[in-house]
Amino acid sequence: MKSLYQLLSDKNGVAVAPSLLAADFSILEKEIREVEDSGADFLHIDVMDGHFVPNITFGPMIVSAISKLAGIPIITHLMITDPGKYIERFVKAGSSVVTFHFEAMESGHQKIIEMIHDLGCEAGLAINPDTPVSAVKHLFEDIELLLTMTVFPGFGGKGFIDEVLVKIKEASDYREKQNLSYVIEVDGGITPDNASSVRENGGQILVAGTAIFRSKNYNSSILAIRG
Ligand code: DX5
Ligand code: ZN
């Protein structure tokens, strides 16, 4: 299986990951087929536990069902307390990348990353809009994905926080300087209008829920976000 880094290189460094949170769940299979046929590169699955964030969404059983339908890799975004308890189940459910939040724990991040790697999966680290890049730099050598949130996690359809763009640039510049290889994913409030600034500042996997699933034409939305 190709690494996230390789997959992204094959796509010239920019990819679009529709967030299923905004899909119509009563026709989920059709929604998945439709975004795939419309050129989606990855599926972004938002797991919320009603504790780390105030919303509750999918568990590993649903991720497993989705992975059986999906023809593209799944990036699972865990917005849960105590991620170590559930990592194995989300890996086994068919995630290609498992992402957990830096803010979900006081310490032990390195251990979680190792756990994900030992299960044969790639590791993503997510940071909230108010967490500085400097707080997580010590983990950059070990992760395959840095997820910079451009909304506070919990719900789809919120407004993009422009101030995060400087953090995306900082993470991108740092990676070049240090010759590291983590991929930068950006998530929250992305639209065809702000996607170019995300890409220009170093965003590589652009997540979009509302802007794709609530649009009339998934293909044109995906193309516009990819640029
Ligand atoms: C927010 C989630 C996002 C969000 C994206 O907590 O992590 O993935 O659903 O949806 P939009 O594009 O609607 O902001
Ligand atoms: Zn997400």
mmCIF file of C-alpha atoms and ligand atoms in Angstrom:
data_model
loop_
_atom_site.group_PDB
_atom_site.id
_atom_site.type_symbol
_atom_site.label_atom_id
_atom_site.label_comp_id
_atom_site.label_asym_id
_atom_site.label_seq_id
_atom_site.Cartn_x
_atom_site.Cartn_y
_atom_site.Cartn_z
ATOM 1 C CA MET A 1 0.000 0.000 0.000
ATOM 2 C CA LYS A 2 1.266 3.457 -0.899
ATOM 3 C CA SER A 3 2.106 5.928 1.852
ATOM 4 C CA LEU A 4 0.134 9.122 2.268
ATOM 5 C CA TYR A 5 3.222 11.042 1.139
ATOM 6 C CA GLN A 6 3.435 8.991 -2.069
ATOM 7 C CA LEU A 7 -0.295 9.223 -2.742
ATOM 8 C CA LEU A 8 -0.124 12.982 -2.419
ATOM 9 C CA SER A 9 2.942 13.229 -4.669
ATOM 10 C CA ASP A 10 0.985 11.281 -7.315
ATOM 11 C CA LYS A 11 -1.686 13.970 -7.056
ATOM 12 C CA ASN A 12 0.788 16.830 -7.545
ATOM 13 C CA GLY A 13 0.685 17.788 -3.891
ATOM 14 C CA VAL A 14 -2.971 18.785 -3.522
ATOM 15 C CA ALA A 15 -5.956 16.592 -2.655
ATOM 16 C CA VAL A 16 -9.572 16.975 -1.607
ATOM 17 C CA ALA A 17 -11.149 14.972 1.217
ATOM 18 C CA PRO A 18 -14.928 15.301 1.506
ATOM 19 C CA SER A 19 -16.087 15.166 5.131
ATOM 20 C CA LEU A 20 -18.942 12.666 5.376
ATOM 21 C CA LEU A 21 -20.370 14.630 8.285
ATOM 22 C CA ALA A 22 -22.294 16.757 5.797
ATOM 23 C CA ALA A 23 -23.524 13.811 3.689
ATOM 24 C CA ASP A 24 -27.112 12.591 3.638
ATOM 25 C CA PHE A 25 -26.843 9.515 5.896
ATOM 26 C CA SER A 26 -30.076 8.010 4.622
ATOM 27 C CA ILE A 27 -28.330 7.468 1.288
ATOM 28 C CA LEU A 28 -24.747 7.177 2.511
ATOM 29 C CA GLU A 29 -23.650 4.592 -0.043
ATOM 30 C CA LYS A 30 -24.896 6.778 -2.899
ATOM 31 C CA GLU A 31 -23.154 9.823 -1.398
ATOM 32 C CA ILE A 32 -19.862 7.924 -1.171
ATOM 33 C CA ARG A 33 -20.119 6.705 -4.773
ATOM 34 C CA GLU A 34 -20.989 10.182 -5.929
ATOM 35 C CA VAL A 35 -18.027 11.957 -4.314
ATOM 36 C CA GLU A 36 -15.701 9.230 -5.538
ATOM 37 C CA ASP A 37 -17.040 9.539 -9.081
ATOM 38 C CA SER A 38 -16.674 13.306 -8.725
ATOM 39 C CA GLY A 39 -12.949 13.041 -8.060
ATOM 40 C CA ALA A 40 -12.581 12.879 -4.266
ATOM 41 C CA ASP A 41 -9.081 11.753 -3.253
ATOM 42 C CA PHE A 42 -9.776 10.646 0.332
ATOM 43 C CA LEU A 43 -12.798 10.235 2.589
ATOM 44 C CA HIS A 44 -12.603 12.227 5.821
ATOM 45 C CA ILE A 45 -14.549 10.661 8.684
ATOM 46 C CA ASP A 46 -15.247 12.753 11.778
ATOM 47 C CA VAL A 47 -15.510 10.708 14.951
ATOM 48 C CA MET A 48 -16.941 12.684 17.877
ATOM 49 C CA ASP A 49 -17.580 11.337 21.355
ATOM 50 C CA GLY A 50 -19.810 13.922 23.029
ATOM 51 C CA HIS A 51 -17.006 14.521 25.531
ATOM 52 C CA PHE A 52 -13.930 15.967 23.801
ATOM 53 C CA VAL A 53 -16.445 17.822 21.635
ATOM 54 C CA PRO A 54 -20.147 18.363 22.358
ATOM 55 C CA ASN A 55 -21.359 16.352 19.350
ATOM 56 C CA ILE A 56 -21.659 12.566 18.791
ATOM 57 C CA THR A 57 -21.153 11.012 15.367
ATOM 58 C CA PHE A 58 -19.746 7.679 14.177
ATOM 59 C CA GLY A 59 -18.112 4.745 15.923
ATOM 60 C CA PRO A 60 -15.829 2.050 14.505
ATOM 61 C CA MET A 61 -18.747 -0.062 13.248
ATOM 62 C CA ILE A 62 -19.832 2.690 10.893
ATOM 63 C CA VAL A 63 -16.246 3.357 9.795
ATOM 64 C CA SER A 64 -15.950 -0.343 9.015
ATOM 65 C CA ALA A 65 -19.143 -0.295 6.935
ATOM 66 C CA ILE A 66 -17.951 2.791 5.071
ATOM 67 C CA SER A 67 -14.544 1.272 4.389
ATOM 68 C CA LYS A 68 -16.230 -1.704 2.713
ATOM 69 C CA LEU A 69 -17.979 0.683 0.345
ATOM 70 C CA ALA A 70 -15.068 3.051 -0.217
ATOM 71 C CA GLY A 71 -12.703 2.851 -3.151
ATOM 72 C CA ILE A 72 -10.432 5.608 -1.829
ATOM 73 C CA PRO A 73 -8.389 5.793 1.398
ATOM 74 C CA ILE A 74 -10.060 6.798 4.640
ATOM 75 C CA ILE A 75 -8.608 9.439 6.914
ATOM 76 C CA THR A 76 -10.240 9.090 10.313
ATOM 77 C CA HIS A 77 -10.350 12.232 12.438
ATOM 78 C CA LEU A 78 -10.801 11.266 16.066
ATOM 79 C CA MET A 79 -12.257 14.048 18.188
ATOM 80 C CA ILE A 80 -12.365 11.894 21.281
ATOM 81 C CA THR A 81 -10.988 11.822 24.815
ATOM 82 C CA ASP A 82 -8.517 9.028 25.567
ATOM 83 C CA PRO A 83 -7.816 8.057 21.935
ATOM 84 C CA GLY A 84 -5.456 5.233 22.949
ATOM 85 C CA LYS A 85 -8.433 3.192 24.101
ATOM 86 C CA TYR A 86 -9.995 3.125 20.639
ATOM 87 C CA ILE A 87 -7.112 3.390 18.142
ATOM 88 C CA GLU A 88 -6.987 -0.333 17.405
ATOM 89 C CA ARG A 89 -10.681 -0.510 16.596
ATOM 90 C CA PHE A 90 -10.481 2.407 14.185
ATOM 91 C CA VAL A 91 -7.415 0.940 12.466
ATOM 92 C CA LYS A 92 -9.134 -2.427 12.122
ATOM 93 C CA ALA A 93 -12.227 -0.671 10.798
ATOM 94 C CA GLY A 94 -10.210 0.170 7.695
ATOM 95 C CA SER A 95 -8.687 3.611 8.259
ATOM 96 C CA SER A 96 -5.568 4.391 6.230
ATOM 97 C CA VAL A 97 -4.662 7.258 8.543
ATOM 98 C CA VAL A 98 -5.825 7.687 12.138
ATOM 99 C CA THR A 99 -5.663 11.252 13.416
ATOM 100 C CA PHE A 100 -6.024 12.161 17.090
ATOM 101 C CA HIS A 101 -6.085 15.534 18.815
ATOM 102 C CA PHE A 102 -3.085 16.947 20.620
ATOM 103 C CA GLU A 103 -5.520 18.601 23.051
ATOM 104 C CA ALA A 104 -7.170 15.272 23.925
ATOM 105 C CA MET A 105 -4.418 14.395 26.383
ATOM 106 C CA GLU A 106 -1.859 16.038 28.637
ATOM 107 C CA SER A 107 0.973 13.665 27.770
ATOM 108 C CA GLY A 108 1.673 10.361 26.055
ATOM 109 C CA HIS A 109 1.238 11.586 22.465
ATOM 110 C CA GLN A 110 4.347 9.741 21.352
ATOM 111 C CA LYS A 111 2.884 6.492 22.661
ATOM 112 C CA ILE A 112 -0.309 6.939 20.664
ATOM 113 C CA ILE A 113 1.690 7.600 17.500
ATOM 114 C CA GLU A 114 3.704 4.421 18.121
ATOM 115 C CA MET A 115 0.511 2.476 18.729
ATOM 116 C CA ILE A 116 -0.894 3.614 15.381
ATOM 117 C CA HIS A 117 2.344 2.697 13.605
ATOM 118 C CA ASP A 118 2.565 -0.693 15.288
ATOM 119 C CA LEU A 119 -0.915 -1.470 13.969
ATOM 120 C CA GLY A 120 0.357 -0.791 10.447
ATOM 121 C CA CYS A 121 -1.400 2.531 9.994
ATOM 122 C CA GLU A 122 -0.228 6.093 9.389
ATOM 123 C CA ALA A 123 -0.484 8.628 12.200
ATOM 124 C CA GLY A 124 -2.072 12.046 12.084
ATOM 125 C CA LEU A 125 -1.944 14.736 14.757
ATOM 126 C CA ALA A 126 -4.702 17.360 14.845
ATOM 127 C CA ILE A 127 -4.412 20.799 16.419
ATOM 128 C CA ASN A 128 -7.180 23.214 17.316
ATOM 129 C CA PRO A 129 -7.126 26.782 15.934
ATOM 130 C CA ASP A 130 -5.651 28.129 19.189
ATOM 131 C CA THR A 131 -2.899 25.550 19.623
ATOM 132 C CA PRO A 132 0.414 26.950 18.378
ATOM 133 C CA VAL A 133 2.599 24.972 15.972
ATOM 134 C CA SER A 134 5.447 25.290 18.481
ATOM 135 C CA ALA A 135 3.499 23.094 20.939
ATOM 136 C CA VAL A 136 3.667 20.075 18.623
ATOM 137 C CA LYS A 137 6.962 20.494 16.751
ATOM 138 C CA HIS A 138 8.607 17.837 18.889
ATOM 139 C CA LEU A 139 6.246 15.263 17.333
ATOM 140 C CA PHE A 140 6.765 16.278 13.703
ATOM 141 C CA GLU A 141 9.457 13.697 12.984
ATOM 142 C CA ASP A 142 7.118 10.883 13.879
ATOM 143 C CA ILE A 143 3.827 11.756 12.201
ATOM 144 C CA GLU A 144 2.690 11.310 8.612
ATOM 145 C CA LEU A 145 -0.040 13.946 8.817
ATOM 146 C CA LEU A 146 -0.575 17.254 10.596
ATOM 147 C CA LEU A 147 -4.221 18.311 10.672
ATOM 148 C CA THR A 148 -4.634 22.036 11.237
ATOM 149 C CA MET A 149 -8.191 22.877 12.230
ATOM 150 C CA THR A 150 -9.627 26.065 10.757
ATOM 151 C CA VAL A 151 -12.728 25.842 12.960
ATOM 152 C CA PHE A 152 -13.076 24.674 16.551
ATOM 153 C CA PRO A 153 -14.039 21.007 16.230
ATOM 154 C CA GLY A 154 -17.510 19.719 16.952
ATOM 155 C CA PHE A 155 -19.764 20.698 14.078
ATOM 156 C CA GLY A 156 -19.713 21.154 10.326
ATOM 157 C CA GLY A 157 -20.844 24.292 8.553
ATOM 158 C CA LYS A 158 -18.883 26.775 10.685
ATOM 159 C CA GLY A 159 -16.959 29.789 9.393
ATOM 160 C CA PHE A 160 -13.299 29.434 8.367
ATOM 161 C CA ILE A 161 -10.888 31.108 10.824
ATOM 162 C CA ASP A 162 -8.466 33.117 8.659
ATOM 163 C CA GLU A 163 -5.936 33.552 11.454
ATOM 164 C CA VAL A 164 -4.955 29.876 11.120
ATOM 165 C CA LEU A 165 -3.407 30.497 7.689
ATOM 166 C CA VAL A 166 -0.170 31.753 9.281
ATOM 167 C CA LYS A 167 0.081 28.503 11.243
ATOM 168 C CA ILE A 168 -0.320 26.454 8.062
ATOM 169 C CA LYS A 169 2.493 28.473 6.491
ATOM 170 C CA GLU A 170 4.633 28.055 9.587
ATOM 171 C CA ALA A 171 4.154 24.263 9.583
ATOM 172 C CA SER A 172 4.885 24.114 5.866
ATOM 173 C CA ASP A 173 8.036 26.280 6.072
ATOM 174 C CA TYR A 174 9.287 24.316 9.070
ATOM 175 C CA ARG A 175 8.868 21.027 7.222
ATOM 176 C CA GLU A 176 10.927 22.309 4.288
ATOM 177 C CA LYS A 177 13.648 23.681 6.545
ATOM 178 C CA GLN A 178 13.907 20.504 8.577
ATOM 179 C CA ASN A 179 13.510 18.228 5.577
ATOM 180 C CA LEU A 180 10.542 16.395 7.125
ATOM 181 C CA SER A 181 7.712 14.731 5.265
ATOM 182 C CA TYR A 182 4.402 15.121 7.122
ATOM 183 C CA VAL A 183 1.470 16.038 4.924
ATOM 184 C CA ILE A 184 -0.614 19.073 5.940
ATOM 185 C CA GLU A 185 -4.370 18.594 6.042
ATOM 186 C CA VAL A 186 -6.682 21.548 6.677
ATOM 187 C CA ASP A 187 -10.195 21.089 8.020
ATOM 188 C CA GLY A 188 -13.154 23.360 8.703
ATOM 189 C CA GLY A 189 -15.104 25.920 6.742
ATOM 190 C CA ILE A 190 -13.237 25.384 3.464
ATOM 191 C CA THR A 191 -15.065 26.659 0.379
ATOM 192 C CA PRO A 192 -14.107 27.219 -3.271
ATOM 193 C CA ASP A 193 -13.569 30.891 -2.280
ATOM 194 C CA ASN A 194 -11.015 30.394 0.490
ATOM 195 C CA ALA A 195 -9.384 27.194 -0.842
ATOM 196 C CA SER A 196 -6.748 29.067 -2.845
ATOM 197 C CA SER A 197 -5.430 30.808 0.276
ATOM 198 C CA VAL A 198 -5.283 27.438 2.037
ATOM 199 C CA ARG A 199 -3.247 25.963 -0.833
ATOM 200 C CA GLU A 200 -0.994 29.005 -1.155
ATOM 201 C CA ASN A 201 -0.097 28.789 2.521
ATOM 202 C CA GLY A 202 0.809 25.101 2.300
ATOM 203 C CA GLY A 203 -2.444 23.186 2.827
ATOM 204 C CA GLN A 204 -2.227 19.904 0.889
ATOM 205 C CA ILE A 205 -5.295 17.844 1.791
ATOM 206 C CA LEU A 206 -8.307 20.119 1.884
ATOM 207 C CA VAL A 207 -11.279 18.771 3.825
ATOM 208 C CA ALA A 208 -14.719 20.054 2.937
ATOM 209 C CA GLY A 209 -18.120 18.909 4.126
ATOM 210 C CA THR A 210 -20.744 21.565 3.573
ATOM 211 C CA ALA A 211 -19.077 23.024 0.477
ATOM 212 C CA ILE A 212 -19.284 19.644 -1.285
ATOM 213 C CA PHE A 213 -22.308 17.772 0.066
ATOM 214 C CA ARG A 214 -24.569 20.811 0.172
ATOM 215 C CA SER A 215 -23.620 21.891 -3.342
ATOM 216 C CA LYS A 216 -25.562 21.051 -6.488
ATOM 217 C CA ASN A 217 -22.573 19.675 -8.317
ATOM 218 C CA TYR A 218 -20.009 17.680 -6.288
ATOM 219 C CA ASN A 219 -17.585 17.511 -9.182
ATOM 220 C CA SER A 220 -17.384 21.252 -9.762
ATOM 221 C CA SER A 221 -17.040 21.909 -6.014
ATOM 222 C CA ILE A 222 -14.194 19.386 -5.719
ATOM 223 C CA LEU A 223 -12.453 20.804 -8.789
ATOM 224 C CA ALA A 224 -12.802 24.372 -7.473
ATOM 225 C CA ILE A 225 -11.380 23.402 -4.059
ATOM 226 C CA ARG A 226 -8.480 21.537 -5.643
ATOM 227 C CA GLY A 227 -7.768 24.562 -7.873
HETATM 228 C C1 DX5 B 1 -15.333 19.728 12.392
HETATM 229 C C2 DX5 B 1 -14.952 18.559 11.510
HETATM 230 C C3 DX5 B 1 -14.816 18.937 10.066
HETATM 231 C C4 DX5 B 1 -16.062 19.513 9.479
HETATM 232 C C5 DX5 B 1 -15.871 19.930 8.054
HETATM 233 O O1 DX5 B 1 -15.335 19.366 13.715
HETATM 234 O O2 DX5 B 1 -13.729 18.029 11.915
HETATM 235 O O3 DX5 B 1 -14.319 17.852 9.319
HETATM 236 O O4 DX5 B 1 -17.125 18.640 9.561
HETATM 237 O O5 DX5 B 1 -17.101 20.384 7.602
HETATM 238 P P1 DX5 B 1 -17.279 21.821 6.945
HETATM 239 O O6 DX5 B 1 -16.530 21.778 5.656
HETATM 240 O O7 DX5 B 1 -18.757 21.928 6.777
HETATM 241 O O8 DX5 B 1 -16.712 22.846 7.891
HETATM 242 ZN ZN ZN B 2 -12.674 16.652 10.507
#
